[in-house]
Coordinates of N, CA and C in Angstrom, one line a residue:
L19 N 0.8 -1.2 0.0 CA 0.0 0.0 0.0 C 0.9 1.3 0.0
Q20 N 1.9 1.3 0.8 CA 2.8 2.4 0.9 C 3.4 2.7 -0.5
K21 N 3.8 1.6 -1.2 CA 4.4 1.8 -2.5 C 3.4 2.5 -3.5
V22 N 2.2 2.0 -3.4 CA 1.1 2.6 -4.2 C 1.0 4.1 -3.9
I23 N 1.0 4.4 -2.6 CA 0.8 5.8 -2.2 C 2.0 6.7 -2.7
D24 N 3.2 6.1 -2.5 CA 4.4 6.9 -2.9 C 4.5 7.1 -4.4
N25 N 3.9 6.2 -5.2 CA 4.0 6.3 -6.7 C 2.8 7.1 -7.2
T26 N 1.9 7.6 -6.4 CA 0.8 8.4 -6.8 C 1.1 9.8 -6.7
P27 N 0.9 10.6 -7.8 CA 1.3 12.0 -7.8 C 0.6 12.8 -6.6
E28 N 1.3 13.8 -6.1 CA 0.9 14.4 -4.9 C -0.5 15.1 -5.1
H29 N -0.7 15.8 -6.3 CA -1.9 16.4 -6.5 C -3.1 15.5 -6.5
T30 N -2.9 14.2 -7.0 CA -3.9 13.2 -6.9 C -4.2 12.8 -5.5
R31 N -3.1 12.6 -4.8 CA -3.3 12.1 -3.4 C -4.1 13.1 -2.6
N32 N -3.8 14.5 -2.8 CA -4.6 15.5 -2.1 C -6.1 15.4 -2.4
L33 N -6.4 15.2 -3.7 CA -7.8 15.0 -4.0 C -8.4 13.8 -3.3
V34 N -7.7 12.7 -3.3 CA -8.2 11.5 -2.7 C -8.4 11.7 -1.2
Y35 N -7.4 12.3 -0.5 CA -7.6 12.6 0.9 C -8.9 13.3 1.2
L36 N -9.2 14.3 0.4 CA -10.4 15.1 0.6 C -11.6 14.2 0.5
V37 N -11.6 13.3 -0.4 CA -12.8 12.4 -0.6 C -12.9 11.4 0.5
K38 N -11.7 10.8 0.8 CA -11.7 9.7 1.8 C -11.9 10.2 3.2
N39 N -11.5 11.5 3.5 CA -11.5 11.9 4.9 C -12.8 12.7 5.3
N40 N -13.7 12.9 4.3 CA -14.9 13.7 4.7 C -16.1 12.9 4.1
A41 N -16.9 12.4 5.0 CA -18.0 11.5 4.6 C -19.0 12.2 3.7
E42 N -19.3 13.4 4.0 CA -20.3 14.1 3.2 C -19.8 14.4 1.8
I43 N -18.5 14.8 1.6 CA -17.9 15.0 0.3 C -17.9 13.7 -0.4
R44 N -17.6 12.6 0.3 CA -17.5 11.3 -0.3 C -18.9 10.8 -0.9
R45 N -19.9 11.1 -0.1 CA -21.2 10.7 -0.5 C -21.7 11.5 -1.7
F46 N -21.4 12.8 -1.7 CA -21.8 13.6 -2.9 C -21.0 13.3 -4.1
T47 N -19.7 13.0 -3.9 CA -18.9 12.6 -5.1 C -19.4 11.3 -5.7
S48 N -19.6 10.3 -4.8 CA -20.1 9.0 -5.3 C -21.5 9.2 -6.0
L49 N -22.4 10.0 -5.4 CA -23.7 10.2 -6.1 C -23.5 10.9 -7.4
G50 N -22.5 11.8 -7.5 CA -22.3 12.5 -8.8 C -21.8 11.6 -9.8
I51 N -20.8 10.7 -9.4 CA -20.3 9.7 -10.4 C -21.4 8.8 -10.9
I52 N -22.2 8.3 -10.0 CA -23.3 7.4 -10.5 C -24.3 8.2 -11.4
N53 N -24.6 9.4 -11.0 CA -25.6 10.2 -11.9 C -25.0 10.5 -13.2
V54 N -23.8 10.9 -13.3 CA -23.1 11.2 -14.6 C -23.1 10.0 -15.5
M55 N -22.7 8.9 -14.9 CA -22.6 7.6 -15.7 C -24.0 7.2 -16.2
K56 N -25.0 7.4 -15.4 CA -26.4 7.1 -15.8 C -26.8 8.1 -17.0
Q57 N -26.5 9.3 -16.8 CA -26.9 10.3 -17.8 C -26.2 10.0 -19.2
R58 N -25.0 9.5 -19.1 CA -24.3 9.1 -20.3 C -24.6 7.8 -20.9
G59 N -25.4 7.1 -20.2 CA -25.8 5.7 -20.7 C -24.8 4.7 -20.4
M60 N -23.9 4.9 -19.5 CA -22.8 4.0 -19.2 C -23.3 2.9 -18.3
I61 N -24.3 3.2 -17.5 CA -24.9 2.2 -16.6 C -26.4 2.3 -16.7
D62 N -27.1 1.2 -16.4 CA -28.6 1.3 -16.5 C -29.1 2.1 -15.3
K63 N -30.2 2.8 -15.5 CA -30.7 3.7 -14.5 C -31.3 2.9 -13.3
N64 N -31.6 1.7 -13.4 CA -32.1 0.9 -12.3 C -31.1 0.0 -11.7
A65 N -29.8 0.1 -12.1 CA -28.8 -0.8 -11.6 C -28.4 -0.5 -10.2
K66 N -27.9 -1.5 -9.5 CA -27.4 -1.2 -8.1 C -25.9 -0.9 -8.3
V67 N -25.5 0.3 -7.8 CA -24.2 0.8 -8.1 C -23.5 1.1 -6.7
F68 N -22.2 0.8 -6.7 CA -21.4 1.1 -5.5 C -20.0 1.6 -5.9
V69 N -19.6 2.8 -5.4 CA -18.4 3.4 -5.7 C -17.4 3.3 -4.6
E70 N -16.2 3.0 -4.9 CA -15.1 2.9 -3.8 C -13.9 3.6 -4.3
F71 N -13.3 4.3 -3.4 CA -12.1 5.2 -3.7 C -10.8 4.6 -3.1
Y72 N -9.8 4.5 -4.0 CA -8.5 4.0 -3.6 C -7.5 5.2 -3.8
F73 N -6.2 4.9 -3.5 CA -5.2 6.0 -3.6 C -4.9 6.4 -5.1
N74 N -4.9 5.5 -6.0 CA -4.5 5.8 -7.4 C -5.6 5.5 -8.4
K75 N -6.8 5.2 -7.9 CA -8.0 4.9 -8.8 C -9.2 4.8 -8.0
Y76 N -10.4 4.8 -8.7 CA -11.6 4.5 -8.0 C -12.4 3.5 -8.8
S77 N -13.2 2.8 -8.2 CA -14.0 1.7 -8.9 C -15.5 1.9 -8.8
V78 N -16.2 1.4 -9.8 CA -17.6 1.5 -9.8 C -18.1 0.1 -10.1
A79 N -18.8 -0.5 -9.1 CA -19.4 -1.8 -9.2 C -20.9 -1.7 -9.6
V80 N -21.2 -2.3 -10.7 CA -22.6 -2.3 -11.2 C -23.1 -3.7 -11.2
N81 N -24.1 -3.9 -10.3 CA -24.7 -5.2 -10.1 C -23.7 -6.2 -9.9
G82 N -22.6 -5.9 -9.1 CA -21.6 -6.8 -8.7 C -20.4 -6.8 -9.6
L83 N -20.5 -6.3 -10.8 CA -19.3 -6.2 -11.8 C -18.6 -4.9 -11.6
R84 N -17.3 -5.0 -11.3 CA -16.5 -3.8 -11.0 C -15.6 -3.4 -12.1
Q85 N -15.6 -2.1 -12.4 CA -14.8 -1.4 -13.4 C -14.0 -0.3 -12.7
E86 N -12.7 -0.3 -13.0 CA -11.8 0.7 -12.4 C -11.5 1.9 -13.3
Y87 N -11.3 3.1 -12.7 CA -11.1 4.3 -13.4 C -10.0 5.1 -12.8
T88 N -9.3 6.0 -13.5 CA -8.3 6.8 -13.0 C -8.9 8.1 -12.5
Y89 N -8.2 8.9 -11.7 CA -8.7 10.1 -11.1 C -8.6 11.3 -12.1
N90 N -7.9 11.1 -13.2 CA -7.9 12.2 -14.2 C -9.1 12.1 -15.1
N91 N -10.0 11.1 -14.9 CA -11.2 10.9 -15.6 C -12.2 12.1 -15.3
D92 N -12.8 12.6 -16.4 CA -13.6 13.8 -16.2 C -14.8 13.6 -15.4
I93 N -15.3 12.3 -15.3 CA -16.4 12.0 -14.5 C -16.1 12.3 -13.0
F94 N -14.9 11.9 -12.6 CA -14.5 12.1 -11.2 C -14.4 13.6 -10.9
I95 N -13.7 14.3 -11.8 CA -13.4 15.7 -11.6 C -14.7 16.5 -11.5
R96 N -15.6 16.2 -12.4 CA -16.9 16.9 -12.4 C -17.7 16.6 -11.1
S97 N -17.7 15.4 -10.7 CA -18.4 15.0 -9.5 C -17.9 15.6 -8.2
L98 N -16.5 15.6 -8.1 CA -15.9 16.2 -7.0 C -16.2 17.7 -6.9
S99 N -16.1 18.3 -8.0 CA -16.3 19.8 -8.1 C -17.7 20.1 -7.7
A100 N -18.7 19.3 -8.1 CA -20.1 19.5 -7.8 C -20.3 19.3 -6.3
A101 N -19.6 18.3 -5.7 CA -19.7 18.0 -4.3 C -19.2 19.2 -3.5
F102 N -18.1 19.9 -3.9 CA -17.7 21.1 -3.1 C -18.6 22.2 -3.3
V103 N -19.1 22.4 -4.6 CA -20.1 23.5 -4.8 C -21.3 23.3 -4.0
S104 N -21.7 22.1 -3.7 CA -22.9 21.8 -3.0 C -22.8 22.4 -1.6
F105 N -21.6 22.5 -1.0 CA -21.5 23.0 0.3 C -20.7 24.3 0.4
A106 N -20.6 25.0 -0.8 CA -19.9 26.3 -0.9 C -20.5 27.3 0.0
Y107 N -21.9 27.3 0.2 CA -22.5 28.3 1.0 C -22.2 28.2 2.5
N108 N -21.5 27.1 2.9 CA -21.1 27.0 4.3 C -19.7 27.5 4.5
A109 N -19.1 28.1 3.5 CA -17.7 28.5 3.6 C -17.5 29.6 4.7
D110 N -18.5 30.5 4.8 CA -18.4 31.5 5.8 C -18.4 30.9 7.2
N111 N -19.3 29.9 7.4 CA -19.3 29.2 8.7 C -18.0 28.5 9.0
V112 N -17.4 27.9 8.0 CA -16.1 27.2 8.2 C -15.1 28.2 8.6
M113 N -15.0 29.3 8.0 CA -14.0 30.4 8.3 C -14.2 30.9 9.7
A114 N -15.5 31.1 10.1 CA -15.8 31.6 11.4 C -15.4 30.6 12.5
A115 N -15.6 29.3 12.2 CA -15.2 28.2 13.1 C -13.7 28.2 13.3
L116 N -13.0 28.4 12.2 CA -11.5 28.4 12.3 C -11.0 29.6 13.1
A117 N -11.7 30.7 12.9 CA -11.3 31.9 13.7 C -11.5 31.8 15.2
V118 N -12.7 31.2 15.5 CA -13.0 31.0 16.9 C -12.0 30.0 17.6
G119 N -11.7 28.9 16.8 CA -10.8 27.9 17.3 C -9.4 28.6 17.6
Q120 N -9.0 29.4 16.6 CA -7.7 30.1 16.8 C -7.7 31.0 18.1
Q121 N -8.8 31.7 18.3 CA -8.9 32.6 19.4 C -8.8 31.8 20.8
F122 N -9.3 30.5 20.8 CA -9.3 29.8 22.0 C -8.1 28.7 22.0
G123 N -7.1 28.9 21.2 CA -5.9 28.1 21.3 C -6.0 26.8 20.6
V124 N -7.0 26.6 19.7 CA -7.0 25.3 19.0 C -6.1 25.4 17.8
S125 N -5.2 24.4 17.6 CA -4.3 24.5 16.5 C -5.0 24.4 15.2
F126 N -4.4 25.0 14.1 CA -5.1 24.9 12.8 C -5.3 23.5 12.3
E127 N -4.2 22.7 12.6 CA -4.3 21.3 12.1 C -5.5 20.5 12.8
E128 N -5.7 20.7 14.1 CA -6.8 20.1 14.9 C -8.1 20.6 14.3
A129 N -8.2 21.9 14.1 CA -9.4 22.5 13.6 C -9.8 21.9 12.2
V130 N -8.8 21.8 11.4 CA -9.1 21.3 10.0 C -9.6 19.8 10.1
K131 N -8.9 19.0 11.0 CA -9.4 17.7 11.1 C -10.8 17.6 11.6
A132 N -11.2 18.5 12.5 CA -12.5 18.5 13.1 C -13.5 18.8 12.0
I133 N -13.2 19.8 11.1 CA -14.1 20.2 10.0 C -14.2 19.1 9.0
E134 N -13.1 18.4 8.7 CA -13.1 17.3 7.8 C -14.0 16.2 8.2
A135 N -14.0 16.0 9.5 CA -14.8 14.9 10.1 C -16.3 15.2 10.3
Y136 N -16.6 16.5 10.1 CA -18.0 17.0 10.3 C -19.0 16.5 9.3
V137 N -20.1 15.9 9.7 CA -21.2 15.5 8.9 C -22.4 16.3 9.3
P138 N -23.0 17.1 8.4 CA -24.2 17.9 8.8 C -25.3 17.0 9.4
A139 N -26.0 17.6 10.4 CA -27.1 16.9 11.0 C -28.1 17.9 11.4
N140 N -29.1 17.5 12.2 CA -30.1 18.4 12.7 C -30.8 19.2 11.6
K141 N -31.0 18.6 10.5 CA -31.7 19.2 9.3 C -31.0 20.5 8.8
R142 N -29.7 20.5 9.0 CA -28.9 21.6 8.4 C -28.0 21.0 7.4
S143 N -28.3 21.3 6.1 CA -27.4 20.8 5.0 C -27.2 19.3 5.1
Q144 N -28.1 18.5 5.6 CA -28.0 17.1 5.9 C -28.4 16.3 4.7
M145 N -27.5 15.4 4.3 CA -27.8 14.5 3.2 C -28.2 13.1 3.7
T146 N -29.3 12.6 3.3 CA -29.7 11.3 3.7 C -30.2 10.5 2.5
K147 N -30.2 9.2 2.5 CA -30.7 8.4 1.5 C -31.8 7.5 2.0
T148 N -32.9 7.5 1.3 CA -34.0 6.6 1.6 C -33.9 5.4 0.6
E149 N -34.9 4.6 0.7 CA -34.9 3.4 -0.2 C -35.1 3.9 -1.7
R150 N -35.7 5.1 -1.9 CA -36.1 5.5 -3.2 C -35.4 6.8 -3.7
N151 N -35.0 7.6 -2.8 CA -34.5 8.9 -3.1 C -33.3 9.4 -2.3
T152 N -32.6 10.4 -2.8 CA -31.5 11.1 -2.1 C -32.0 12.4 -1.6
L153 N -32.0 12.7 -0.3 CA -32.5 13.9 0.2 C -31.4 14.9 0.7
I154 N -31.5 16.1 0.4 CA -30.7 17.2 1.0 C -31.6 18.0 1.9
V155 N -31.5 17.8 3.2 CA -32.4 18.4 4.1 C -31.8 19.6 4.8
D156 N -32.4 20.7 4.5 CA -31.9 22.0 5.0 C -33.1 22.8 5.6
A157 N -33.9 22.1 6.4 CA -35.2 22.5 6.8 C -35.2 23.2 8.2
Y158 N -34.0 23.5 8.7 CA -34.0 24.1 10.1 C -34.5 25.6 10.0
N159 N -34.2 26.3 8.9 CA -34.5 27.7 8.8 C -34.4 28.1 7.4
A160 N -35.0 29.3 7.1 CA -34.9 29.8 5.7 C -35.2 31.3 5.7
N161 N -34.4 32.0 4.9 CA -34.5 33.4 4.6 C -34.2 33.6 3.2
P162 N -34.4 34.8 2.6 CA -34.1 35.0 1.2 C -32.7 34.7 0.8
T163 N -31.7 35.0 1.6 CA -30.3 34.8 1.3 C -30.0 33.3 1.3
S164 N -30.4 32.6 2.3 CA -30.1 31.2 2.4 C -30.9 30.4 1.4
M165 N -32.1 30.8 1.0 CA -32.9 30.1 0.0 C -32.2 30.3 -1.3
A166 N -31.7 31.5 -1.6 CA -31.1 31.7 -2.9 C -29.8 30.9 -3.0
A167 N -29.0 30.8 -1.9 CA -27.8 30.0 -1.9 C -28.1 28.5 -2.1
A168 N -29.1 28.0 -1.4 CA -29.5 26.6 -1.5 C -29.9 26.3 -2.9
L169 N -30.7 27.1 -3.6 CA -31.1 26.9 -5.0 C -29.9 26.9 -5.9
D170 N -29.0 27.9 -5.7 CA -27.8 28.0 -6.5 C -27.0 26.7 -6.4
N171 N -26.8 26.2 -5.2 CA -26.0 25.0 -5.0 C -26.7 23.8 -5.5
F172 N -28.0 23.7 -5.3 CA -28.7 22.6 -5.8 C -28.7 22.5 -7.3
S173 N -28.6 23.6 -8.0 CA -28.5 23.6 -9.5 C -27.2 22.9 -9.9
N174 N -26.2 22.9 -9.1 CA -24.9 22.3 -9.5 C -24.8 20.9 -9.1
V175 N -25.8 20.3 -8.5 CA -25.8 18.9 -8.1 C -26.1 18.1 -9.4
A176 N -25.3 17.1 -9.7 CA -25.5 16.3 -10.9 C -26.6 15.2 -10.5
A177 N -27.7 15.2 -11.2 CA -28.8 14.3 -10.9 C -29.7 14.2 -12.1
D178 N -30.3 13.0 -12.4 CA -31.2 12.9 -13.5 C -32.5 13.6 -13.2
C179 N -33.0 13.5 -12.0 CA -34.3 14.0 -11.6 C -34.1 14.8 -10.3
K180 N -34.3 16.1 -10.4 CA -34.2 17.0 -9.2 C -35.5 17.6 -8.9
V181 N -35.8 17.6 -7.6 CA -37.1 18.1 -7.1 C -36.8 19.0 -5.9
A182 N -37.4 20.2 -5.8 CA -37.2 21.1 -4.7 C -38.5 21.2 -4.0
L183 N -38.5 21.0 -2.6 CA -39.6 21.2 -1.8 C -39.3 22.4 -0.9
L184 N -40.0 23.5 -1.1 CA -39.7 24.8 -0.4 C -40.8 25.3 0.4
G185 N -40.5 25.5 1.7 CA -41.5 26.1 2.6 C -41.4 27.5 2.8
D186 N -42.5 28.2 3.3 CA -42.5 29.6 3.5 C -41.3 30.1 4.3
M187 N -40.8 31.3 3.9 CA -39.8 32.0 4.7 C -40.6 33.0 5.6
L188 N -40.6 32.7 6.9 CA -41.5 33.4 7.8 C -40.9 34.7 8.4
E189 N -41.7 35.6 8.9 CA -41.3 36.8 9.6 C -40.5 37.8 8.7
L190 N -41.0 37.9 7.5 CA -40.3 38.9 6.6 C -41.1 40.2 6.5
G191 N -42.2 40.3 7.2 CA -42.9 41.6 7.2 C -43.4 42.0 5.9
E192 N -43.3 43.3 5.6 CA -43.9 43.9 4.4 C -43.2 43.4 3.1
E193 N -42.0 42.9 3.3 CA -41.3 42.4 2.1 C -41.6 40.9 1.7
S194 N -42.5 40.3 2.5 CA -42.7 38.9 2.4 C -43.1 38.5 1.0
I195 N -44.2 39.1 0.5 CA -44.7 38.7 -0.8 C -43.6 38.9 -1.9
A196 N -43.0 40.0 -1.9 CA -41.9 40.3 -2.9 C -40.8 39.2 -2.9
E197 N -40.4 38.9 -1.7 CA -39.3 37.9 -1.5 C -39.8 36.5 -2.0
H198 N -41.0 36.2 -1.7 CA -41.5 34.8 -2.1 C -41.7 34.8 -3.6
I199 N -42.1 35.9 -4.2 CA -42.2 36.0 -5.7 C -40.8 35.7 -6.3
T200 N -39.8 36.3 -5.7 CA -38.4 36.1 -6.2 C -38.0 34.7 -6.2
V201 N -38.3 34.0 -5.1 CA -37.9 32.6 -4.9 C -38.7 31.7 -5.9
I202 N -40.0 32.0 -6.1 CA -40.8 31.2 -7.1 C -40.2 31.4 -8.5
K203 N -39.9 32.6 -8.9 CA -39.3 32.8 -10.2 C -38.0 32.1 -10.4
S204 N -37.1 32.2 -9.3 CA -35.8 31.6 -9.4 C -35.9 30.1 -9.5
A205 N -36.7 29.5 -8.6 CA -36.8 28.0 -8.5 C -37.4 27.5 -9.8
C206 N -38.4 28.1 -10.4 CA -39.1 27.6 -11.5 C -38.4 27.8 -12.8
S207 N -37.4 28.7 -12.8 CA -36.6 28.9 -14.0 C -35.4 28.0 -14.1
R208 N -35.2 27.1 -13.1 CA -34.1 26.2 -13.1 C -34.5 24.8 -13.7
D209 N -33.5 24.0 -14.0 CA -33.7 22.7 -14.6 C -34.1 21.7 -13.5
M210 N -35.3 21.7 -13.1 CA -35.8 20.7 -12.1 C -37.1 20.1 -12.6
S211 N -37.3 18.8 -12.2 CA -38.5 18.1 -12.7 C -39.7 18.6 -12.0
M212 N -39.6 19.1 -10.8 CA -40.8 19.5 -10.0 C -40.3 20.5 -8.9
V213 N -41.1 21.5 -8.6 CA -40.9 22.4 -7.5 C -42.2 22.5 -6.7
C214 N -42.2 22.1 -5.4 CA -43.3 22.2 -4.6 C -43.2 23.3 -3.6
F215 N -44.1 24.2 -3.5 CA -44.1 25.3 -2.5 C -45.1 25.1 -1.4
V216 N -44.7 25.3 -0.2 CA -45.6 25.0 0.9 C -45.8 26.3 1.7
G217 N -47.1 26.6 2.0 CA -47.4 27.8 2.9 C -48.2 28.9 2.2
K218 N -48.8 29.7 3.1 CA -49.7 30.8 2.6 C -48.9 31.8 1.9
E219 N -47.7 32.1 2.3 CA -46.9 33.2 1.6 C -46.6 32.8 0.2
F220 N -46.2 31.6 -0.1 CA -46.0 31.2 -1.4 C -47.3 31.2 -2.2
Q221 N -48.4 30.7 -1.6 CA -49.6 30.7 -2.3 C -50.1 32.1 -2.7
K222 N -49.9 33.1 -1.8 CA -50.3 34.4 -2.2 C -49.4 35.0 -3.3
A223 N -48.1 34.7 -3.2 CA -47.1 35.2 -4.1 C -47.3 34.6 -5.5
S224 N -47.8 33.4 -5.6 CA -48.0 32.7 -6.9 C -48.9 33.5 -7.9
S225 N -49.9 34.3 -7.3 CA -50.8 35.0 -8.2 C -50.1 36.1 -8.9
E226 N -48.9 36.5 -8.5 CA -48.1 37.6 -9.1 C -47.1 37.0 -10.1
V227 N -47.0 35.7 -10.3 CA -46.1 35.1 -11.2 C -46.7 34.6 -12.5
A228 N -46.1 34.8 -13.6 CA -46.7 34.4 -14.9 C -47.0 32.9 -14.9
T229 N -48.2 32.6 -15.4 CA -48.6 31.2 -15.4 C -47.7 30.3 -16.1
E230 N -47.1 30.7 -17.2 CA -46.2 29.8 -18.0 C -44.9 29.5 -17.3
L231 N -44.6 30.3 -16.3 CA -43.4 30.0 -15.5 C -43.7 28.9 -14.4
L232 N -44.9 28.6 -14.2 CA -45.3 27.7 -13.1 C -45.6 26.3 -13.6
A233 N -45.1 25.9 -14.8 CA -45.5 24.6 -15.4 C -45.0 23.5 -14.5
S234 N -43.9 23.6 -13.8 CA -43.3 22.5 -13.0 C -43.7 22.7 -11.5
A235 N -44.5 23.7 -11.2 CA -44.8 24.1 -9.8 C -46.1 23.5 -9.3
R236 N -46.1 23.2 -8.0 CA -47.3 22.8 -7.3 C -47.3 23.5 -5.9
F237 N -48.5 23.8 -5.5 CA -48.6 24.6 -4.2 C -49.4 23.9 -3.2
F238 N -49.0 23.9 -2.0 CA -49.7 23.2 -0.9 C -49.8 24.1 0.3
A239 N -50.9 24.0 1.1 CA -51.1 24.8 2.2 C -50.1 24.5 3.4
T240 N -49.9 23.2 3.6 CA -49.1 22.7 4.7 C -48.1 21.6 4.3
S241 N -47.1 21.3 5.1 CA -46.2 20.2 4.8 C -47.0 18.9 4.9
D242 N -48.0 18.8 5.8 CA -48.8 17.6 5.9 C -49.5 17.3 4.6
E243 N -50.0 18.4 4.0 CA -50.7 18.2 2.7 C -49.7 17.7 1.6
L244 N -48.5 18.3 1.7 CA -47.5 17.8 0.7 C -47.1 16.4 1.0
A245 N -47.0 16.0 2.2 CA -46.7 14.6 2.5 C -47.8 13.7 2.0
A246 N -49.1 14.1 2.2 CA -50.2 13.3 1.7 C -50.2 13.1 0.2
Y247 N -49.7 14.2 -0.5 CA -49.6 14.1 -2.0 C -48.6 13.0 -2.4
F248 N -47.4 13.1 -1.7 CA -46.3 12.1 -2.1 C -46.7 10.7 -1.6
A249 N -47.5 10.6 -0.6 CA -48.0 9.3 -0.2 C -48.8 8.6 -1.2
S250 N -49.6 9.4 -1.9 CA -50.5 8.9 -3.0 C -49.8 8.9 -4.4
E251 N -48.8 9.8 -4.5 CA -48.0 9.8 -5.8 C -46.5 9.7 -5.4
P252 N -46.1 8.4 -5.2 CA -44.7 8.2 -4.7 C -43.7 8.7 -5.7
L253 N -42.6 9.3 -5.1 CA -41.5 9.8 -5.8 C -40.3 8.9 -5.7
S254 N -39.7 8.5 -6.8 CA -38.6 7.6 -6.9 C -37.5 8.1 -7.8
G255 N -36.2 7.7 -7.4 CA -35.1 8.0 -8.3 C -34.8 9.5 -8.3
A256 N -35.2 10.3 -7.3 CA -34.9 11.7 -7.4 C -33.9 12.2 -6.3
T257 N -33.3 13.3 -6.6 CA -32.5 14.0 -5.6 C -33.3 15.2 -5.2
V258 N -33.6 15.3 -3.9 CA -34.6 16.2 -3.4 C -34.0 17.2 -2.4
L259 N -34.2 18.5 -2.7 CA -33.9 19.6 -1.8 C -35.1 19.9 -0.9
I260 N -34.9 19.9 0.4 CA -36.0 20.2 1.3 C -35.6 21.4 2.2
K261 N -36.3 22.5 2.0 CA -35.9 23.7 2.7 C -37.1 24.6 3.1
G262 N -37.1 25.2 4.3 CA -38.1 26.0 4.7 C -37.9 26.5 6.2
S263 N -38.7 27.5 6.6 CA -38.6 28.0 8.0 C -39.1 26.9 8.9
R264 N -38.7 27.0 10.2 CA -39.1 25.9 11.1 C -40.6 25.8 11.2
G265 N -41.3 26.9 11.1 CA -42.8 26.9 11.3 C -43.5 26.1 10.2
T266 N -42.8 25.9 9.1 CA -43.5 25.1 8.0 C -43.3 23.6 8.2
R267 N -42.4 23.2 9.1 CA -42.2 21.8 9.5 C -42.0 20.9 8.2
M268 N -41.1 21.3 7.4 CA -40.9 20.6 6.1 C -40.4 19.2 6.3
E269 N -39.8 18.9 7.5 CA -39.4 17.5 7.8 C -40.5 16.5 7.8
N270 N -41.8 17.0 7.9 CA -42.9 16.1 7.9 C -43.0 15.3 6.6
V271 N -42.4 15.7 5.5 CA -42.6 15.0 4.2 C -41.5 13.9 4.1
I272 N -40.5 13.9 5.0 CA -39.4 12.9 4.8 C -39.9 11.5 4.9
P273 N -40.7 11.1 5.8 CA -41.1 9.7 5.9 C -41.7 9.1 4.6
V274 N -42.3 9.9 3.8 CA -43.0 9.4 2.6 C -42.0 9.5 1.3
L275 N -40.8 9.9 1.5 CA -39.9 10.0 0.4 C -38.9 8.8 0.5

C-alpha cells in the first residue's frame, strides 16, 4: 500500500484525501459519479451501483461487476467539483469556526481535522438516502439569502431528476410577498423536474407570477398536505432539496420519500 501511495502524484493524493476523509464529500462525489454515468448511458438507471475510492484509482461496481477508473477521468473531476459547490454556501461558517478555534488556542491542524470529520445533521445541509431517493435536508430555517444560496448550489448537483420542496420564509414583514415571488421565479426557471411550494406566503405570491413559469410548480397549504400528496403519488429516483422555515415543518414530508 505504501508503495502505491508513494507512486501516486501528490496532487492526486490531495484530491483522494479530501474524498476519503470527509464522509459528506465522499457521498456527494459518489452520487455525482453514479448520476453522470447514468446520464451518459454507461450504466442502467435501475442498476445497483457502489463506488469505492483508492489512492490511485476509483472503482464502480454495477450489479456486482467492478470497473476501475483513474482520477484524471472527467467524471470524477466533475463529480468532486459539484460536491464542493454543494457545500460552498457553508464557507463563511467554516471560516468563522477556524477563527473561533484560533482565538481559544485550537491548532489549525486540529481545527481542520474536526471540520473534515464533520457531517451535517439536525436538518442543516444534511444528506440522507431513503430506499427510493436522495434527500438534501436544510429545513431548520430559511430566509431570502439562504434560500437563494440553496437553490444555486442545488443547481450544481448532478442528478437525472431534481425536485425542490420549499416552505415559506417566515417573519419577513412587508417584504414577504416580494421575496416569495423572487424565490418562485428563481426556482421555476431552473432545470428541475418539479418544485413544490408550501405555505400561505408562497400561495399568495404565486398570483403575481406568470402562469407559463409555473409549469413545474405545485402549491400546498401545509407540509402535511405535501406529505399526503407524495404518499399517494410516490417519488422515486430523485434528488430532493427540502428547505423552509421551522414553522413550515418541512421535515414532515421525509417519511414518505
